[in-house]
Coordinates of C-alpha atoms in Angstrom, one line a residue:
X242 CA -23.1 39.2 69.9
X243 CA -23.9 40.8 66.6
X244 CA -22.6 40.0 63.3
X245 CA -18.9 41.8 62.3
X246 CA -18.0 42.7 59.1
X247 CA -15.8 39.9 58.0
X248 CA -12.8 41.0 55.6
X249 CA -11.5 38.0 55.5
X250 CA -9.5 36.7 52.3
X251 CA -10.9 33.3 52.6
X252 CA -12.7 31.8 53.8
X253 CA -14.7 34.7 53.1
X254 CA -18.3 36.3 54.4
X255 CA -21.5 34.8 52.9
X256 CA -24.7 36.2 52.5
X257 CA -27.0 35.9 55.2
X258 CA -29.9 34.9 53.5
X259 CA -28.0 32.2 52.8
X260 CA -26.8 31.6 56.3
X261 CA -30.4 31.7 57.7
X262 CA -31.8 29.5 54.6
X263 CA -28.7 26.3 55.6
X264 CA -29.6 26.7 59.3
X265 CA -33.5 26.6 58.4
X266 CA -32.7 23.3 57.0
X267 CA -30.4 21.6 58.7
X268 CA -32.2 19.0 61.0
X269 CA -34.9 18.7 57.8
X270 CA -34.4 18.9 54.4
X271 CA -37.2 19.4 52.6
X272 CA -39.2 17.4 54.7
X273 CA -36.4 14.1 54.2
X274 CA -35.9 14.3 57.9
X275 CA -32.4 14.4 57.9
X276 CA -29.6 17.2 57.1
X277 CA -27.8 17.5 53.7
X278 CA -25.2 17.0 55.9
X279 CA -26.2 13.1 56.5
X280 CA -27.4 12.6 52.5
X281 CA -25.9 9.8 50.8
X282 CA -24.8 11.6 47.6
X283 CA -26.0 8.5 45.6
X284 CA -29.9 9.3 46.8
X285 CA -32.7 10.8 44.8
X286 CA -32.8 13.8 47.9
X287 CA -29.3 15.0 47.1
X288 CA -29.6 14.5 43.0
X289 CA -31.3 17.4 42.1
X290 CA -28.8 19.9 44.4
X291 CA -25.8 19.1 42.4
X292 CA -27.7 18.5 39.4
X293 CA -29.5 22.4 40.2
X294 CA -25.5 23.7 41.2
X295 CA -24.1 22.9 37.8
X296 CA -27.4 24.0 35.4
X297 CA -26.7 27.4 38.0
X298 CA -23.2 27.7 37.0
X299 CA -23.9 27.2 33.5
X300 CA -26.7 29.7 33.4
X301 CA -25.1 32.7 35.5
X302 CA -21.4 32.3 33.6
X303 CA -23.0 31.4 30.4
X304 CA -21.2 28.2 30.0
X305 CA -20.8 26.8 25.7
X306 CA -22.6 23.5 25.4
X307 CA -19.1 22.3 24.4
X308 CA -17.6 23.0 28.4
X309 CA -18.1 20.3 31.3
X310 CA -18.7 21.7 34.7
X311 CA -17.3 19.9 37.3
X312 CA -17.0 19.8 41.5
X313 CA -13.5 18.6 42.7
X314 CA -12.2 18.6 46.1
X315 CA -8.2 19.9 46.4
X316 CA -8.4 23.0 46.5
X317 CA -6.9 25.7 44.1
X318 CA -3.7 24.2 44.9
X319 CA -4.3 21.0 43.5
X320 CA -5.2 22.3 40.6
X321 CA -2.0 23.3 39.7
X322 CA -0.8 19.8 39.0
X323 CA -4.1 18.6 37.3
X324 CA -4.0 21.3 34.9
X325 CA -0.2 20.5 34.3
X326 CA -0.9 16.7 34.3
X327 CA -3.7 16.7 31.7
X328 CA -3.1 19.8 29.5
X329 CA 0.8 19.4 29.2
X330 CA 0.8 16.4 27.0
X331 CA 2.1 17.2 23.0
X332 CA 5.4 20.0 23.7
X333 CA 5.6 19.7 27.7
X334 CA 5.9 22.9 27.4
X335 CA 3.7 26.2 28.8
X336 CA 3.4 29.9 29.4
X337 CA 3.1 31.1 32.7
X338 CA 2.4 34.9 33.6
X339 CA 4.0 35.3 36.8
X340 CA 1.7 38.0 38.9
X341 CA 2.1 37.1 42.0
X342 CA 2.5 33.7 45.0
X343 CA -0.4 32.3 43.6
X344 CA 0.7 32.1 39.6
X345 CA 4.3 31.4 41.0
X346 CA 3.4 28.2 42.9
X347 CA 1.3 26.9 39.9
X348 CA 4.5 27.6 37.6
X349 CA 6.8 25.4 40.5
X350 CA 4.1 22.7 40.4
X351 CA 3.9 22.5 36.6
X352 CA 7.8 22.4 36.6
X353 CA 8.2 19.2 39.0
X354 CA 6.0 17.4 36.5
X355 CA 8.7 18.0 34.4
X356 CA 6.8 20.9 32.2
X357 CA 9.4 23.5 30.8
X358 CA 7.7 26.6 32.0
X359 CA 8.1 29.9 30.1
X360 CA 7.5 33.1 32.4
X361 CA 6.8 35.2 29.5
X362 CA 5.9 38.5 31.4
X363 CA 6.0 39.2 35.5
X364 CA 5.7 42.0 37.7
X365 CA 7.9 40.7 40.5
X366 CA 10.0 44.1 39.4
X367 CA 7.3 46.1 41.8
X368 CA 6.2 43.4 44.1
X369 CA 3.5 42.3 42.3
X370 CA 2.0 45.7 42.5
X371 CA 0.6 45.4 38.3
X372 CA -0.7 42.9 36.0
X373 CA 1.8 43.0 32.7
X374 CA 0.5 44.1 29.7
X375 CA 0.3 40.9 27.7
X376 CA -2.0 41.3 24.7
X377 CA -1.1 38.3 22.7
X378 CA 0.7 34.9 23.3
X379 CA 1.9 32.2 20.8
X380 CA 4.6 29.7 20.1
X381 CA 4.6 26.1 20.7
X382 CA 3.0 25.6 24.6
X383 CA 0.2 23.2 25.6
X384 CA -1.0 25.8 27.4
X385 CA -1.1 29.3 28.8
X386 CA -1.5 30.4 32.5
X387 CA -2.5 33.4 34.4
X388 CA -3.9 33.8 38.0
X389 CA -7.2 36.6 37.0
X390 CA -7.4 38.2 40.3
X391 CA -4.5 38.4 43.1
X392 CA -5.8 38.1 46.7
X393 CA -2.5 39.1 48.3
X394 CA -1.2 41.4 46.0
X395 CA -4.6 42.7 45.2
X396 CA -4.6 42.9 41.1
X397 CA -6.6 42.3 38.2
X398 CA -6.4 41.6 34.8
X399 CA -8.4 44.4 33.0
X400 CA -8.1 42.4 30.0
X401 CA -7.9 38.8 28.5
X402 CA -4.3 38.1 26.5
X403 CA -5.2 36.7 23.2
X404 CA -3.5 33.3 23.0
X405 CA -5.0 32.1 19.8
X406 CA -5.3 28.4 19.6
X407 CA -3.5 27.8 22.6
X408 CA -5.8 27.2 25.4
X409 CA -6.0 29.7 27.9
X410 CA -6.1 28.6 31.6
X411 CA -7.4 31.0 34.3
X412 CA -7.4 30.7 38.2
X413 CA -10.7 32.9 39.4
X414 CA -10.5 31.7 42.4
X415 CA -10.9 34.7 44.2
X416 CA -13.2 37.2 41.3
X417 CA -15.2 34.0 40.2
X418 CA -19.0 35.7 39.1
X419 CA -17.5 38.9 40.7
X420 CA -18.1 40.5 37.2
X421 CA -19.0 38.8 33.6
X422 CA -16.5 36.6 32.3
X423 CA -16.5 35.2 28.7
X424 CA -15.9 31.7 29.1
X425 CA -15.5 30.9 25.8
X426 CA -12.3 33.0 25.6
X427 CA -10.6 30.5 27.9
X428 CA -9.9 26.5 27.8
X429 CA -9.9 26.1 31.3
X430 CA -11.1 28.1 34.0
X431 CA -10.7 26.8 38.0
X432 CA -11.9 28.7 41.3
X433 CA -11.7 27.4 45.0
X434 CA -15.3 28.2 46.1
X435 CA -14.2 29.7 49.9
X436 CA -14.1 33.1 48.5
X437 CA -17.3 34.1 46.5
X438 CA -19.3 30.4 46.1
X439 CA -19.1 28.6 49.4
X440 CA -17.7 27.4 52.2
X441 CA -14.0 25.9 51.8
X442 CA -14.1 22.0 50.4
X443 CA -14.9 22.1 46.9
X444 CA -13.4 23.6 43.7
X445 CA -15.3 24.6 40.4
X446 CA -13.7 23.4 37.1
X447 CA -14.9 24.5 33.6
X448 CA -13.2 22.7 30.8
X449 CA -13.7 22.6 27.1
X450 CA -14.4 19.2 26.0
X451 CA -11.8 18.6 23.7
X452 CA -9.1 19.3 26.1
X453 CA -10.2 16.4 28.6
X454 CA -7.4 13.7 27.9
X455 CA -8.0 9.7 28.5
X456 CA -6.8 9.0 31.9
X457 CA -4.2 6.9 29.7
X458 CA -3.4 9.7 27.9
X459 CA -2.2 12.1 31.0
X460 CA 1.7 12.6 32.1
X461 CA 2.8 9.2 33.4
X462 CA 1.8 8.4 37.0
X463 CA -0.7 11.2 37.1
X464 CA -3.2 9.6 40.0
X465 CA -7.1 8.4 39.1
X466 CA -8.4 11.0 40.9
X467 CA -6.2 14.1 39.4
X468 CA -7.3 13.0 35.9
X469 CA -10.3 14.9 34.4
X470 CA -12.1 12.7 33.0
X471 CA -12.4 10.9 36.2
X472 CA -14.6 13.5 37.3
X473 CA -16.2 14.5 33.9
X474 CA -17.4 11.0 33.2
X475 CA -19.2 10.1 37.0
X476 CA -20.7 13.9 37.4
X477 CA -18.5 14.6 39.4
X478 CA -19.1 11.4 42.0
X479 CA -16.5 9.0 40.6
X480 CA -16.0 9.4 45.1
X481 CA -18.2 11.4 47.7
X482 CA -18.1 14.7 46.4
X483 CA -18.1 17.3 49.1
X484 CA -22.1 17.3 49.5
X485 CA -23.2 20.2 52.1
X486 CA -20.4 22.6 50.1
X487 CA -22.2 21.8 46.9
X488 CA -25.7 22.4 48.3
X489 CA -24.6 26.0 50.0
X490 CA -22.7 26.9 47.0
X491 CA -26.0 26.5 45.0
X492 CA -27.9 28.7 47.3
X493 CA -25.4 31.1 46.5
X494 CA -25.8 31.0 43.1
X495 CA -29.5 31.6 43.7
X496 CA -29.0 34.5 45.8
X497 CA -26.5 35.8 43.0
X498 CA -29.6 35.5 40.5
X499 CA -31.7 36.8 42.9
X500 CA -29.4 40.0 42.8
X501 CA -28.8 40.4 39.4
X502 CA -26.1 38.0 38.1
X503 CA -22.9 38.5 37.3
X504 CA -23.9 42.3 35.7
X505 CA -25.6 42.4 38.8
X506 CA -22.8 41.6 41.1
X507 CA -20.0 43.7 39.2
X508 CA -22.5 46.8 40.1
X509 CA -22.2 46.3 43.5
X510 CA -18.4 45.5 43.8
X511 CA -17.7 48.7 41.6
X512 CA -19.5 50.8 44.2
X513 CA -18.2 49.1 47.1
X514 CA -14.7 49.2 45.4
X515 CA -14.9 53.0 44.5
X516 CA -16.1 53.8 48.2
X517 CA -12.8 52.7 49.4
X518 CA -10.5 53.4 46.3
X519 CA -11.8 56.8 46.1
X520 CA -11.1 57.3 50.3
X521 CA -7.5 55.5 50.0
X522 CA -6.3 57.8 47.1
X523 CA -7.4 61.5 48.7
X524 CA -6.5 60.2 51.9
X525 CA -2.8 61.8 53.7
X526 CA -2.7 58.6 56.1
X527 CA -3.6 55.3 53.8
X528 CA -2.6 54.6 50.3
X529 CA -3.7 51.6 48.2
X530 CA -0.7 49.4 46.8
X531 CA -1.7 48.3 43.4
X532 CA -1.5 50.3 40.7
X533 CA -4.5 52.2 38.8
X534 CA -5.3 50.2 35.7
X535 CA -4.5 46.8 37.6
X536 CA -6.8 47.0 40.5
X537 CA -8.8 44.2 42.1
X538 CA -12.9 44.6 43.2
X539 CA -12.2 42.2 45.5
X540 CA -9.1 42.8 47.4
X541 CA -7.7 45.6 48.5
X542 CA -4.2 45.9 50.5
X543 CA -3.3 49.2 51.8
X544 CA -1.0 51.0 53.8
X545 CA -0.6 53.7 56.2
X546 CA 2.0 56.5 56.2
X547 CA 4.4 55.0 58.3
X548 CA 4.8 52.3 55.6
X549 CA 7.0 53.3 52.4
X550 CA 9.1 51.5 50.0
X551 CA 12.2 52.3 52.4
X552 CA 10.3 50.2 55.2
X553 CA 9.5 47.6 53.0
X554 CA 13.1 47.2 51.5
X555 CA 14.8 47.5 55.4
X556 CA 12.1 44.4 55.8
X557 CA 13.7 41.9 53.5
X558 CA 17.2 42.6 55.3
X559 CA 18.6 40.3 57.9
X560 CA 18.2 41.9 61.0
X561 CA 22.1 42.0 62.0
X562 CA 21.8 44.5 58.7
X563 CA 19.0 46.8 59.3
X564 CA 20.2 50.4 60.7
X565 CA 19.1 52.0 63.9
X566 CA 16.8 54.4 61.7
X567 CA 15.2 51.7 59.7
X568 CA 15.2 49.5 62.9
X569 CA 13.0 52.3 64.7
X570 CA 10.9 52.7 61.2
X571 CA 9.7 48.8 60.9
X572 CA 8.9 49.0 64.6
X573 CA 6.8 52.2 64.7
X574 CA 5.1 50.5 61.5
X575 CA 4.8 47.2 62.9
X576 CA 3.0 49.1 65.8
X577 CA 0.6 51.3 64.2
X578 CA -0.4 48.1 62.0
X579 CA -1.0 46.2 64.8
X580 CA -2.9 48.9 66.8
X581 CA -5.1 49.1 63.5
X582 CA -6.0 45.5 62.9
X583 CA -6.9 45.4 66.9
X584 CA -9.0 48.3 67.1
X585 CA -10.8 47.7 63.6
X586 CA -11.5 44.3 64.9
X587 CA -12.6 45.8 68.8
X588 CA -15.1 48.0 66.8
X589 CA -16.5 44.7 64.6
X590 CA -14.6 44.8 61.4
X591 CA -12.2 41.3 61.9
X592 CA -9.3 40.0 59.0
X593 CA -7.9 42.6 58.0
X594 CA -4.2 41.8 58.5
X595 CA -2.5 42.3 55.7
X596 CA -0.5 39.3 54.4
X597 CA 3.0 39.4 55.3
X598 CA 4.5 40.1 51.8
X599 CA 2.4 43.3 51.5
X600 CA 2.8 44.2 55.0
X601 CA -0.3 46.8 56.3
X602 CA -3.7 46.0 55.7
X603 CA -5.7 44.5 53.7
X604 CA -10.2 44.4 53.0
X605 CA -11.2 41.4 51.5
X606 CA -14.9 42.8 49.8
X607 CA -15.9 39.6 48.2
X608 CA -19.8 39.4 46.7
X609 CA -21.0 38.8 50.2
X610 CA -20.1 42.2 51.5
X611 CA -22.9 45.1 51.6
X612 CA -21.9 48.6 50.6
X613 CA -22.8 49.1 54.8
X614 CA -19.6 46.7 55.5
X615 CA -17.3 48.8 52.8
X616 CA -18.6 52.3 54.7
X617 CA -18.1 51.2 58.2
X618 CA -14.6 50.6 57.4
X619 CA -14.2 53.8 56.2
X620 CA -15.8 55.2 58.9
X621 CA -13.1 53.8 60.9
X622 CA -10.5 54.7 59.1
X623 CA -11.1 58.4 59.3
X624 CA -11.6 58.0 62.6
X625 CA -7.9 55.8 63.4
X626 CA -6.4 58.3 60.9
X627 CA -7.3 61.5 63.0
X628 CA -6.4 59.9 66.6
X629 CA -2.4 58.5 65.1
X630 CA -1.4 61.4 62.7

């Protein structure tokens, strides 16, 4: 079988050069005889790969001299509770920018470690469908939050809120070296690495110096392992480390180099994103949900026509509730979606169910996807569009 497109929000598409360079190697690296797989992480073989990852990361994002780089296992998810656990110390108090699941779950994290949580701006009041227009933020917080890019709403900050001395903390998770990004504008910055870096298992964390605590220091009862300096005094070993993540997500930063950096990648999500932007908005049959101004490179949910803000408001009623009009709506919907996401997938473009808050679809064009990927869907959905009007 041939290679699909893979839309997936992540785990997400890599490149195959990549792909073909990890199975090249995988019974023998570099003539050790064994896979990276198998490496102890404490030999001299499997040194100079994490040791080459982090001088990667520092070169492609520019990384200050005064930022650690480090490779911790969790997840995104647990990084809501380290960043509360270590940063939260002097007011217990921080600003949280609610744009969507993702910023909401690290605001209910930071609040059961007993962090008063400001939400200073959300966009809840359209579903998520905007980033807020938050220039500057002050007062007397540890720290401020925002999620930079939201997978499931499909957003984007366009800008960076000017926080002044308070640190700003950013989850890239799912834009991290989609486009430049000064680092130095930011205290913390966190990304899971299944979207544009690597497989799933490990998660990049760049932190200014000054803002790693002593373990001592940290709320009460945070755990060894969910204290930064843990991590930022043992390179990132203080336990096995996720070892063949590291290695592929360093041949992904080669390839990214390879193809221009981060200038180099923002290039070619702008014309992928375009292609498909451009196609959703002069298109009768789709339309993208986020607004213009707000809109993510790297995701983008869409509907068709038999999706409308009367579907999506007879959706959130119980179903004793729903009338026999908007009964017959959410079903024609529900089939049409369905028929999409099956055929798409028939014809070699898979994941693109749309995530159930959003409803419709939704094309995940992370780094890894070629501008080919971006028009094949297009193709198709001309071609769905004509056959259901």
């Amino acid at each position: 079988m041939s290679r699909v497109y893979n839309f997936s929000a992540g785990p997400s598409c890599l490149p195959e050069e990549v792909l073909n360079e990890c199975a090249a190697e995988m019974l023998d690296y570099k003539g050790t005889g064994q896979s990276v797989m198998e490496m102890s992480h404490r030999s001299k073989a499997y040194e100079p790969i994490i040791e080459d990852a982090e001088a990667m990361i520092r070169k492609l994002m520019k990384v200050p001299d005064n930022y650690k780089v480090l490779f911790v296992q969790g997840g995104g998810s647990t990084q809501f509770a380290m960043v509360a656990e270590n940063l939260g110390l002097k007011f217990k108090k921080a600003a949280y920018i609610e744009t969507g699941v993702w910023a909401k779950k690290a605001a209910a994290e930071a609040k059961k470690l007993g962090i008063a949580v400001d939400v200073i701006a959300s966009s809840k009041d359209k579903n998520y469908s905007y980033i807020p227009k938050v220039e500057k933020i002050t007062g007397d917080y540890d720290y401020a939050y925002i999620c930079f890019n939201n997978t499931i709403m499909g957003t984007h900050y366009e800008y960076i809120p000017d926080t002044g001395n308070i640190p700003l903390v950013a989850d890239i998770s799912s834009c991290v070296l989609s486009e430049p990004l000064d680092v130095s504008k930011f205290g913390l910055l966190f990304a899971g690495a299944q979207k544009n870096l690597a497989p799933a298992g490990v998660t990049l964390v760049i932190i200014r110096e000054d803002l790693i605590p002593e373990p001592e220091n940290c709320l009460p009862g945070t755990p060894t392992m969910l204290a930064y300096k843990t991590h930022s005094e043992n390179g990132s070993m203080y336990n096995t480390p996720p070892c063949y993540t590291i290695y592929v997500l360093g041949k992904v930063l080669h390839w990214i180099e390879k193809n221009g950096g981060a200038e180099g990648m923002l290039k070619r999500n702008k014309e992928k994103a375009d292609y498909l932007y451009n196609f959703l908005d002069s298109s009768d049959f789709y339309h993208a949900t986020t607004e213009v101004g707000s809109r993510s490179l790297m995701n983008v949910p869409f509907l068709t026509k038999y999706s409308s803000a009367e579907t999506a408001a007879a959706g959130k009623k119980d179903e004793a509730d729903r009338t026999d009009a908007e009964k017959a709506a959410l079903a024609k919907e529900k089939e049409i979606n369905d028929k999409f996401v099956k055929e798409a997938s028939a014809a070699g473009l898979v994941n693109l169910k749309g995530h159930r808050l959003v409803g419709g679809m939704r094309a995940s064009i992370y780094n890894a996807m070629t501008l080919d990927g971006v028009k094949a869907l297009v193709a198709f959905m001309k071609k769905f569009a004509e056959e259901n009007k």
